Coordinates of C-alpha atoms and ligand atoms in Angstrom, one line a residue:
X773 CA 52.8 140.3 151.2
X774 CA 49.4 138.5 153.0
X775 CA 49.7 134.6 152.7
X776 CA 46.7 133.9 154.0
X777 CA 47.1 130.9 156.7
X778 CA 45.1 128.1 154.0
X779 CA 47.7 129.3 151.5
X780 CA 50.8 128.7 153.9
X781 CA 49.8 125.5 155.6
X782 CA 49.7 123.8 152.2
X783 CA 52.8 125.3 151.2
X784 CA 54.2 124.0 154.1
X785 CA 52.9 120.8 154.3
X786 CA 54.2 120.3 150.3
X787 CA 58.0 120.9 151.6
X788 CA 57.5 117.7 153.8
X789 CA 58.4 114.5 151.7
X790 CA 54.8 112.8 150.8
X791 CA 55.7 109.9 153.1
X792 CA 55.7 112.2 155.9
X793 CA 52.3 114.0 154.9
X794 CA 49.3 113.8 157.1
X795 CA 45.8 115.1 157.6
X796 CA 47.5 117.1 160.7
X797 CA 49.5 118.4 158.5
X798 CA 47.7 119.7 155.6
X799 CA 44.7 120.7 158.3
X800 CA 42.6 124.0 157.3
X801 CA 39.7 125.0 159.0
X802 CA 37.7 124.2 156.7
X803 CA 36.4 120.7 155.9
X804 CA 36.1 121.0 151.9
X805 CA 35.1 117.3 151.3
X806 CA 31.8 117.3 152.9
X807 CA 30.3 114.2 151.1
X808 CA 33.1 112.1 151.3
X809 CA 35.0 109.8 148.7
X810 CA 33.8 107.1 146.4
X811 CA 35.0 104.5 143.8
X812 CA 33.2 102.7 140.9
X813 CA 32.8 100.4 137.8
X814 CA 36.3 98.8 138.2
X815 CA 37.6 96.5 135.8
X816 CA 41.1 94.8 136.1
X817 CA 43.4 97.7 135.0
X818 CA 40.9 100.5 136.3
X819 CA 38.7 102.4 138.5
X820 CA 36.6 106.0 139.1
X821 CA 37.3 107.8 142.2
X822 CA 35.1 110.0 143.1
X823 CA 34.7 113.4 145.4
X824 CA 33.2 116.8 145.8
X825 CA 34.4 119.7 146.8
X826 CA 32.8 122.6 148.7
X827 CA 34.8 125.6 147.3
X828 CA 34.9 128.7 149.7
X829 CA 36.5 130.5 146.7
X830 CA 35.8 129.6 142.9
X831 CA 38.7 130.7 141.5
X832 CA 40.6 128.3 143.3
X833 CA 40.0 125.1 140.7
X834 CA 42.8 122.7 141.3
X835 CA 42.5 119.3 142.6
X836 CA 44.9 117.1 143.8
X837 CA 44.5 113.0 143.6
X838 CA 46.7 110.4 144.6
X839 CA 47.0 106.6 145.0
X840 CA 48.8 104.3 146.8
X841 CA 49.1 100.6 148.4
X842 CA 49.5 101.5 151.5
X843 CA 46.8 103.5 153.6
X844 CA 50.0 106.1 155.2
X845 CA 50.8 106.7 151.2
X846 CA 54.1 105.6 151.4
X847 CA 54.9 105.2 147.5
X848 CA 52.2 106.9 145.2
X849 CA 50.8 104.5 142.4
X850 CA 49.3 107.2 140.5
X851 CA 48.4 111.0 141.1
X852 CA 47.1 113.3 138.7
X853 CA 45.9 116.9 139.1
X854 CA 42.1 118.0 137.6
X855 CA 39.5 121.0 137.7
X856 CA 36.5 121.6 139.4
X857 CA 33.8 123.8 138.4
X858 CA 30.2 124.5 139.1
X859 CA 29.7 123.2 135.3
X860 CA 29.6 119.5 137.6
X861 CA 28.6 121.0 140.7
X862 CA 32.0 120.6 141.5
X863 CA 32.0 116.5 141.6
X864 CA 35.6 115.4 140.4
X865 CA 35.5 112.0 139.0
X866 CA 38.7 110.3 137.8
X867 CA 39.4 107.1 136.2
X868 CA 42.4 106.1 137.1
X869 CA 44.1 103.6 134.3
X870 CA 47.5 101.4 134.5
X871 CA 46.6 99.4 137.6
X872 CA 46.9 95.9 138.7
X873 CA 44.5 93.3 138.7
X874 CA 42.9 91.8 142.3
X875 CA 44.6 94.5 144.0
X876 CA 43.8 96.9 146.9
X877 CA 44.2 100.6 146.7
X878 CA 43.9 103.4 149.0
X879 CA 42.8 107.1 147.6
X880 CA 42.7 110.6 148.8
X881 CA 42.0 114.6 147.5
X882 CA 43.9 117.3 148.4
X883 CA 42.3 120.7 148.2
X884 CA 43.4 124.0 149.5
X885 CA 45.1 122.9 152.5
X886 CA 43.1 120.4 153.1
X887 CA 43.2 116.3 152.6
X888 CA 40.2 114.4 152.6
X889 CA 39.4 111.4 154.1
X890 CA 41.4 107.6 152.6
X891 CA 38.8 105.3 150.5
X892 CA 39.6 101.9 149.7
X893 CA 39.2 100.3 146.3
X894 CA 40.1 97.4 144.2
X895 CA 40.2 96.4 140.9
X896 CA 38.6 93.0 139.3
X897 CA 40.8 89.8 139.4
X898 CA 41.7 88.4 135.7
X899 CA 39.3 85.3 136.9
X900 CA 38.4 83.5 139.7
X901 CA 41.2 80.8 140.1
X902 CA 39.9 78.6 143.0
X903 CA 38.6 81.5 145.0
X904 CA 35.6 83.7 145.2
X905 CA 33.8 87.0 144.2
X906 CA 31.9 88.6 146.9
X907 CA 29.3 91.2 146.2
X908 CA 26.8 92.9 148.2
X909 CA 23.2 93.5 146.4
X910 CA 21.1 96.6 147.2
X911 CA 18.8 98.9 146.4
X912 CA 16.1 101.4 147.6
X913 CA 17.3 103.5 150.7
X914 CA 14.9 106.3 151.4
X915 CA 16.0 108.7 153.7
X916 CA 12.7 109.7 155.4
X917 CA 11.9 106.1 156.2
X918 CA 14.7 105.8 158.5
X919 CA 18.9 105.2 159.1
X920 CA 20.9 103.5 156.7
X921 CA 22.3 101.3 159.5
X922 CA 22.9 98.4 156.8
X923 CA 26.0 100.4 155.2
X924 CA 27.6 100.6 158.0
X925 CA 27.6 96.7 158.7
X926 CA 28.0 96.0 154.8
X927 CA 31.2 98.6 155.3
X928 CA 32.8 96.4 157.9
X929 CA 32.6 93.4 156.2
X930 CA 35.9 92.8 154.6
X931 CA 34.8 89.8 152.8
X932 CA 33.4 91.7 150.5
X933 CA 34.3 93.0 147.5
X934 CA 31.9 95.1 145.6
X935 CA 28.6 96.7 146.2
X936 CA 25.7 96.4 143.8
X937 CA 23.7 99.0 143.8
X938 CA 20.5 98.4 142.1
X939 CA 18.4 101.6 142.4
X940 CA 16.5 104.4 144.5
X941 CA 19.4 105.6 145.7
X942 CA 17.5 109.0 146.2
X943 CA 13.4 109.3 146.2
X944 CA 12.6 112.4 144.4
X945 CA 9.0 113.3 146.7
X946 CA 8.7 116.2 148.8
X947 CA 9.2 116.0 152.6
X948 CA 6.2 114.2 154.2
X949 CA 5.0 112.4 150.8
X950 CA 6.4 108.7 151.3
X951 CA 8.3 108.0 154.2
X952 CA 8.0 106.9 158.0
X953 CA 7.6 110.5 160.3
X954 CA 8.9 108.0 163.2
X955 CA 12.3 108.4 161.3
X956 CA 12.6 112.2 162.1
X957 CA 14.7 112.1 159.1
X958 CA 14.0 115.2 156.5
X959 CA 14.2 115.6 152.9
X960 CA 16.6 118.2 151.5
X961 CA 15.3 119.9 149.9
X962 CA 11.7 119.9 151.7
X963 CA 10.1 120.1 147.9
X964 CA 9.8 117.3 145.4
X965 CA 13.1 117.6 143.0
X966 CA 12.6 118.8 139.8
X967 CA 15.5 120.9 138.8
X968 CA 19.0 120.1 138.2
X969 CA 19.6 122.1 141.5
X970 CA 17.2 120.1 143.0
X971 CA 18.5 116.9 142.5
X972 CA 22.0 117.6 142.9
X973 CA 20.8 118.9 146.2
X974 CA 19.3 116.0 147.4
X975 CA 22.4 114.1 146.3
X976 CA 24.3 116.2 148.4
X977 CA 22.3 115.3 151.4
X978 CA 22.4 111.6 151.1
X979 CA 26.4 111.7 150.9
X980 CA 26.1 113.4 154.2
X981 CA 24.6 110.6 156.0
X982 CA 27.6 108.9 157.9
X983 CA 26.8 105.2 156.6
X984 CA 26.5 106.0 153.5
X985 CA 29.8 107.4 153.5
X986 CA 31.7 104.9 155.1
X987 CA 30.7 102.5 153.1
X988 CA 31.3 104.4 149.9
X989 CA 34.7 105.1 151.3
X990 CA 35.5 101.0 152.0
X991 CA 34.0 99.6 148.8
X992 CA 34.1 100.1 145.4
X993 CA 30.1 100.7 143.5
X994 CA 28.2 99.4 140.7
X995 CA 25.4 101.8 140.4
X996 CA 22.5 101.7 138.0
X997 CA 19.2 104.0 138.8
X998 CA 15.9 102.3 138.9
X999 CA 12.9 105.0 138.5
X1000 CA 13.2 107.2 142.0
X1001 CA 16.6 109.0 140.9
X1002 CA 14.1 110.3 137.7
X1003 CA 10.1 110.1 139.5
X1004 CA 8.1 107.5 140.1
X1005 CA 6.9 104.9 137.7
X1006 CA 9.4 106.4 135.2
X1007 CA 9.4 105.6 131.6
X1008 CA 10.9 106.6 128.3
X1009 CA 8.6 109.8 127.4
X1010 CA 7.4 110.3 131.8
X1011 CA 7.0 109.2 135.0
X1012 CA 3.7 108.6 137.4
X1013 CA 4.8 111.1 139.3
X1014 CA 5.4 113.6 137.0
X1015 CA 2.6 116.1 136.5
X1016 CA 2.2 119.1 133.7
X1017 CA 3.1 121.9 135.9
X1018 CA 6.5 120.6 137.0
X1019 CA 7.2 121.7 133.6
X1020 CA 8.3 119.5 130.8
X1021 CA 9.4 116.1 131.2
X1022 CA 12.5 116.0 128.9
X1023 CA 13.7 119.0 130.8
X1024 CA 13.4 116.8 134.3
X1025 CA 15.0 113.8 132.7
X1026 CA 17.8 115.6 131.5
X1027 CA 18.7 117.1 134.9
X1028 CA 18.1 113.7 137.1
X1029 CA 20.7 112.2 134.3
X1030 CA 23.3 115.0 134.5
X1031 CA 23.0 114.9 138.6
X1032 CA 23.1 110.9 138.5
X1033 CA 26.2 111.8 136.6
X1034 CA 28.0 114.1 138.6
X1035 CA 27.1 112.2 141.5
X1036 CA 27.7 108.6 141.3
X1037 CA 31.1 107.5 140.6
X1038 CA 30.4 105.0 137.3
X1039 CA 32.3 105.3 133.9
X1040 CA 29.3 107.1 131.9
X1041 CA 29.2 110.6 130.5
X1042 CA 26.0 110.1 129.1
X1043 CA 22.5 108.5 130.2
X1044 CA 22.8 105.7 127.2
X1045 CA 26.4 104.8 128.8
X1046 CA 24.8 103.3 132.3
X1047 CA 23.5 100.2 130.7
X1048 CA 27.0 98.2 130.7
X1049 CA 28.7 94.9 131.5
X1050 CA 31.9 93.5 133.7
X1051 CA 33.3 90.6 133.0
X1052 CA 35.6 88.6 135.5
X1053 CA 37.3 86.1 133.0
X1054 CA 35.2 83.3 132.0
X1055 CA 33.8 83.0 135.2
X1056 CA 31.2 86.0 135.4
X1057 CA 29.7 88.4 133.4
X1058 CA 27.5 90.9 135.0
X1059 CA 24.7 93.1 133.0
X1060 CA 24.0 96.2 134.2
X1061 CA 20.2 97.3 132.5
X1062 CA 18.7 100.7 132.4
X1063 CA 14.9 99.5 132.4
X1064 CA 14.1 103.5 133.3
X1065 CA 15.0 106.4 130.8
X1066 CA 16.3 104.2 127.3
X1067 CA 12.7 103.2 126.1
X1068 CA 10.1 101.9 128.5
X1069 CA 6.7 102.4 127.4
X1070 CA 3.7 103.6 129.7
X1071 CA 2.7 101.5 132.3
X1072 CA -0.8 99.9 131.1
X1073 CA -3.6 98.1 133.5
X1074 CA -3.6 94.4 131.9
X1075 CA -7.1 94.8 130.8
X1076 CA -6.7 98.0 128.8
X1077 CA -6.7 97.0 124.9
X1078 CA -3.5 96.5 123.5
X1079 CA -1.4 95.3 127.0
X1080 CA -0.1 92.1 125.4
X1081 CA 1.3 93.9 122.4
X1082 CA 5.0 93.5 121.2
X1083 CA 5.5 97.6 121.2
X1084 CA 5.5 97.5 124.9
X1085 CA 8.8 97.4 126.2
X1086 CA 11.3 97.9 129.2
X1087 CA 14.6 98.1 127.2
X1088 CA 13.2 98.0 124.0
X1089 CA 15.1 96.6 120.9
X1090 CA 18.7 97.5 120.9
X1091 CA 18.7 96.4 124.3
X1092 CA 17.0 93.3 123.9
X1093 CA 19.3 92.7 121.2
X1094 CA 22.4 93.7 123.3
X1095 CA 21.8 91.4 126.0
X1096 CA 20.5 88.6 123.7
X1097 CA 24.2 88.5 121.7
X1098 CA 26.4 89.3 125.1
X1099 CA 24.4 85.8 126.2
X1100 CA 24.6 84.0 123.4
X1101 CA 28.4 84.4 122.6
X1102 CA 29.5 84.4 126.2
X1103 CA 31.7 81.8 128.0
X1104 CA 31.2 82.4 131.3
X1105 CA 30.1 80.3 133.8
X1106 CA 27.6 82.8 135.8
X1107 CA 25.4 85.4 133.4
X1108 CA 24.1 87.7 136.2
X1109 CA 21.4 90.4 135.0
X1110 CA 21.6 93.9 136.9
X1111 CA 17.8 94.4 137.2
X1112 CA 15.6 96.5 138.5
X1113 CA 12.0 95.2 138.5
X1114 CA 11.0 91.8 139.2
X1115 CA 11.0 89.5 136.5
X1116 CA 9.6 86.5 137.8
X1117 CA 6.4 88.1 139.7
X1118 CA 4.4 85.5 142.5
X1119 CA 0.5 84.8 142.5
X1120 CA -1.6 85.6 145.9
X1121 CA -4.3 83.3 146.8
X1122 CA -8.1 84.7 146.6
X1123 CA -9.0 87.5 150.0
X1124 CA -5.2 88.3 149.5
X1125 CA -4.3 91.8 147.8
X1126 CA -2.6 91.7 145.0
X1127 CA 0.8 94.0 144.6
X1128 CA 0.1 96.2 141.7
X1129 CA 2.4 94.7 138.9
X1130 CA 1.9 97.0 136.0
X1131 CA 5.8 98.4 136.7
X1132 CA 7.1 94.8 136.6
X1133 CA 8.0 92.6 133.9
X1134 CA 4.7 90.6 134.3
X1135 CA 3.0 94.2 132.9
X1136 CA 5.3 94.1 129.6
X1137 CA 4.0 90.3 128.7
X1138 CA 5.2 90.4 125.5
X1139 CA 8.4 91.5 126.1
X1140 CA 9.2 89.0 129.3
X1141 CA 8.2 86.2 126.8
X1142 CA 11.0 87.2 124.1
X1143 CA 13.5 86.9 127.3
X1144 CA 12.4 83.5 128.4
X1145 CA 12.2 82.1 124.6
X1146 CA 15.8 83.4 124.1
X1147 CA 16.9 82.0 127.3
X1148 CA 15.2 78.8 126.7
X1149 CA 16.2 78.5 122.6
X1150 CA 19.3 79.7 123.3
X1151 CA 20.0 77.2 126.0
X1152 CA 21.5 79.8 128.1
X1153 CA 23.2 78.6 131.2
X1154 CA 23.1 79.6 134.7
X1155 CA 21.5 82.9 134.4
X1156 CA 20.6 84.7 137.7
X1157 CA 18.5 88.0 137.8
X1158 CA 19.8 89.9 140.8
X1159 CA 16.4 92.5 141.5
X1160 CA 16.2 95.8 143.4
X1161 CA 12.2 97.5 143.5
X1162 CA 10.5 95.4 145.0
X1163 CA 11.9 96.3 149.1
X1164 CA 11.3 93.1 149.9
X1165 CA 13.3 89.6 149.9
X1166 CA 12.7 86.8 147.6
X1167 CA 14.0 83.9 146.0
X1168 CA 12.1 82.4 142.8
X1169 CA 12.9 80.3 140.2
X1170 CA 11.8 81.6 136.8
X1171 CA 10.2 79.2 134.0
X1172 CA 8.1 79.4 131.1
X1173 CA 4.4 79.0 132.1
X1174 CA 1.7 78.6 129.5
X1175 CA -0.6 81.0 131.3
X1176 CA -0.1 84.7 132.4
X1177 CA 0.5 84.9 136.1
X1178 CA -0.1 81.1 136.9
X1179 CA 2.7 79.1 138.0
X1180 CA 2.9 76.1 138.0
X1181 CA 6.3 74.7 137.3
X1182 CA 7.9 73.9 141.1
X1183 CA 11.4 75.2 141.7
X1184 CA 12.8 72.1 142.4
X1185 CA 12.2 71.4 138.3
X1186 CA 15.7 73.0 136.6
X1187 CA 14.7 76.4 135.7
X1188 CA 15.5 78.6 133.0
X1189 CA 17.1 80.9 135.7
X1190 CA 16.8 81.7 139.2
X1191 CA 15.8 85.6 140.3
X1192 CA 16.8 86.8 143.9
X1193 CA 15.1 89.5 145.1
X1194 CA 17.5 92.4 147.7
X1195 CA 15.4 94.0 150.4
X1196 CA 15.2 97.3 151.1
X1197 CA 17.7 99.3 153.0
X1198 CA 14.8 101.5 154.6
X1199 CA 11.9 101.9 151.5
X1200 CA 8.6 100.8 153.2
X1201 CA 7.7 97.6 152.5
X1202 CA 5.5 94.9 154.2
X1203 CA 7.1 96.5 157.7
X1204 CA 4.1 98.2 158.9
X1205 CA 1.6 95.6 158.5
X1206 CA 0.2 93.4 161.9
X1207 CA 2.7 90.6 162.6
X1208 CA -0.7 88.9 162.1
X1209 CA -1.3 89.7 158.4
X1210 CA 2.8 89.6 157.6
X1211 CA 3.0 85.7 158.9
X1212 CA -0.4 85.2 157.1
X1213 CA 0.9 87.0 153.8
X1214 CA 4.1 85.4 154.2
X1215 CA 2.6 81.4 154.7
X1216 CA 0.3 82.2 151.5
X1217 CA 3.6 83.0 149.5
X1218 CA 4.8 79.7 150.6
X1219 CA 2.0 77.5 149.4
X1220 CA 3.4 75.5 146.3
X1221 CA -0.4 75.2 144.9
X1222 CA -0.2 79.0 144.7
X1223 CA 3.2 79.6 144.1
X1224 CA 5.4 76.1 143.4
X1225 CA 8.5 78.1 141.8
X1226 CA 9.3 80.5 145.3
X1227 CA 12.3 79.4 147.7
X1228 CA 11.8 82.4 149.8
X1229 CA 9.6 84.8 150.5
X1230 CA 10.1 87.9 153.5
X1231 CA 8.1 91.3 153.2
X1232 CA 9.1 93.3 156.4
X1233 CA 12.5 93.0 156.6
X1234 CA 15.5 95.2 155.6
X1235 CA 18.9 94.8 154.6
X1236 CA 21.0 93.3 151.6
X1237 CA 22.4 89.6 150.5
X1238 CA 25.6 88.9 149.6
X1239 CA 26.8 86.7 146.8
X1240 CA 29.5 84.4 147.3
X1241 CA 30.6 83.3 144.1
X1242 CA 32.7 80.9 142.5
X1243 CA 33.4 78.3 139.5
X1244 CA 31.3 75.6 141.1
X1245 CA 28.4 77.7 143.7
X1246 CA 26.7 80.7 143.7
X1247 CA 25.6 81.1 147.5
X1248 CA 23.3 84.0 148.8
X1249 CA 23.3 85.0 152.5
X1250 CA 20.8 87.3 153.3
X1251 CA 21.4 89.9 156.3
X1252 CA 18.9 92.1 158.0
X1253 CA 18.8 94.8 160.5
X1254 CA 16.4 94.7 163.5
X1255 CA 15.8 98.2 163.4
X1256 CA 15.8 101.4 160.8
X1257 CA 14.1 104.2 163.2
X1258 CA 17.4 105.2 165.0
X1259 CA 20.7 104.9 164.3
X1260 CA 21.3 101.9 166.7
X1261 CA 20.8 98.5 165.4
X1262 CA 21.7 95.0 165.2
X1263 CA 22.5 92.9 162.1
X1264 CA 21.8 89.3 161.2
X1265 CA 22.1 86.7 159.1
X1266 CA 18.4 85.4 158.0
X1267 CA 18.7 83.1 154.9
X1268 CA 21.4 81.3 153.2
X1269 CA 20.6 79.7 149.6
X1270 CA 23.0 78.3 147.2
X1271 CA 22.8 77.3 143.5
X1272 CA 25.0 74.4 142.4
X1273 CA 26.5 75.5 138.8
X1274 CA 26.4 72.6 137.2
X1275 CA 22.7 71.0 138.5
X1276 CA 21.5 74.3 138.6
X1277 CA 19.8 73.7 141.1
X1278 CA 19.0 75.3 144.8
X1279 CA 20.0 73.9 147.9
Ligands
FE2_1859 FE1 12.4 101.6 145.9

């Protein structure tokens, strides 16, 4: 009888007691976990692992899981055993139930011989005690405009707890169409995506990018897409860059969904299940919003008739109405909103351009106002909008103003809540201006006759901020890399802000 060698070096390895299993081995030649490991959406007693598989031989379905404390897998907390098949593209995604609270786990796959690499995860604490949350914001990484070098110095932070991720996690254009050539990165593939095979495609390629990777395999995710994992400028019924002959727009929705799916490891098995909310006791609660594919209407210029009406939405009622009760009955101390465009929006003086708003919140009037009426009524407390979209980093305080796009209320007034802006991890931004019209751009921001209510304002720099937070502060440092065209870099702390939670105020 042929044992082929795969067959017998798993057989092998499975006589050894588990404490005495290793990668060495259970090695095959063949490396079947090409994009890594991940972990997501964890709440105190739970959380998604995540893999996928590259199977030489379809029939061959089984995949092994297991967790433990300790990184050599000593004792096994939980394992389980599930299928793969090209019905998921062969993503495996397991929520793993019955653990502790504010504890550290390490995970693994075994697959044919082979064991994959060890994440690290952990689950929520009941509440914060007299200690903090840390969580790291970001969004928009674009693979053609350069090297992720951000992960990798968010992975190695061990500080931190959790990554929020708030969008354009993948940019759907063909190779060439939006990007920075200097990069030398590619697309994968070179087309815009369209399919399902498409997207899952250009998943695939992103989970191949080394910092990416790591830091999917050191921290847990919160994930929720922003309009670049459907097309540009998405909305409810299509996208701005989705044209007639890329067939029919359902059709493309529905795939970019079922890849997002497959591919990011969050507790959803359908596109209305990514708009969700974690709570850590009565200290946080964090609202995850799906401003994309639920019911956004078209985009509209703000002098076309009918702009200002109260059928133009970005979640649209049961949203609305969702978030409006979660903030109304809750207890918590910090309300943080998961959000993807800017809320607050900035004015420009006159000879300055303005950044086309239409996409933001400030192009949905009617449906901002109902927010900041609710907020203000409601005498919400110590809300913060945490914002991905906009690629670059800002820190406003948002109030009611009596007139569209004119602000006048300073921040050092109590606001109804604060926004912070993440930068991009590599999505062009302000970056390829003249350091002449960035520190021009930049001092305009500043001026509190133009814009009284912004802390912060920085449009050419990329990177993430981290949120320190407990009962009595909410502190923001932000980092950014000095360079994104090669995979060397250095990393730096450029801003620290924090909000007092009892003034509310910004120091
Ligand atoms: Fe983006």
């Amino acid at each position: 009888m042929n044992i082929s060698r795969r067959k017998f070096v798993l057989s092998a390895a499975l006589l050894l007691p588990i404490s005495r299993l290793t990668a060495t081995d259970l090695k095959s030649n063949v490396n079947y976990f090409l994009q890594g490991v991940a972990s997501g959406d964890p709440l105190q007693d739970c959380v998604i692992i995540w893999t996928r598989v590259t199977p030489t031989d379809p029939l061959k379905t089984h995949v092994k899981w297991e967790i433990s404390t300790d990184p050599g897998f000593s004792k096994l907390i939980k394992e389980g055993q599930v299928d793969i098949s090209a019905h998921h593209d062969y993503t495996v995604k397991v929520d793993v139930k019955g653990l502790k609270p504010g504890c550290k786990y390490h995970y693994r796959f075994l697959y044919q011989g082979t064991i994959s690499e060890v994440g690290e995860t952990q689950t929520l604490p009941e509440d914060l005690k007299e200690g903090d949350f840390t969580m790291a914001v970001l969004s928009c990484n674009n693979w053609e405009d350069g090297y992720f070098n951000s992960f990798r110095f968010l992975a190695q932070k061990t500080a931190v707890d959790l990554v929020l991720h708030l969008g354009d996690y993948i940019y759907e254009y063909e190779t060439g169409a939006y990007g920075n050539p200097a990069s030398g990165r590619i697309n994968v593939p070179k087309h815009e995506i369209v399919t399902l095979q498409d997207y899952r495609a250009r998943y695939a390629q992103y989970r191949t990018d080394p910092d990416l990777q790591l830091l999917h395999a050191k921290k847990p995710f919160y994930l929720i897409w922003d309009d670049h994992e459907l097309a540009n400028d998405a909305y409810k019924d299509g996208a701005k860059n989705h044209q007639p002959n890329e067939g029919k727009w359902s059709e493309r929705k529905k795939a970019a969904i079922q890849a997002y799916l497959e591919w990011m490891p969050i507790r959803a098995d359908k596109g209305s299940e990514v708009r969700r909310k974690f709570d850590i006791g009565e200290d946080i609660s964090l609202y995850l919003m799906d401003e994309r594919s639920s019911d956004r209407t078209q985009q509209m210029e703000n002098d076309q008739p009918g702009f200002n009406g109260a059928d133009r939405v970005i979640i649209g009622e049961s949203q609305y109405n969702w978030l409006a009760k979660e903030l109304k009955s809750s207890q918590s101390i910090w309300k943080l909103i998961g959000n993807q465009v800017m809320f607050s929006g900035y004015a420009v003086a006159e000879g300055f351009r303005l950044p086309k708003y239409n996409d933001w919140w400030l192009g949905y009037p009617a449906e901002r106002a109902r927010i900041l009426d609710m907020l203000d009524r409601e005498k919400i407390q110590n809300t913060v909008f945490l914002t991905g979209d906009h690629h670059e980093s800002f820190v406003l305080a948002v109030h009611k103003e009596a007139q569209f796009m004119k602000y006048t209320k300073s921040h050092k007034q109590k606001p109804l809540a604060w926004e912070l802006l993440t930068p991009s991890i590599t999505s062009r931004n302000g970056d390829r201006r003249s350091k002449a019209e960035i520190n021009d751009f930049e001092k305009m921001l500043q001026d509190k006759n133009i814009n009284p209510h912004l802390v912060f304002a920085d449009i050419k720099s990329h990177g993430y901020f981290i949120a320190t937070i407990n009962k009595k502060r909410f502190r923001t440092d932000y980092y950014f890399v000095d360079n994104i065209l090669t995979n060397q870099a250095k990393e730096y702390k450029a801003a620290t802000f924090t909000i007092d939670a009892t003034t509310f105020g910004i120091s």
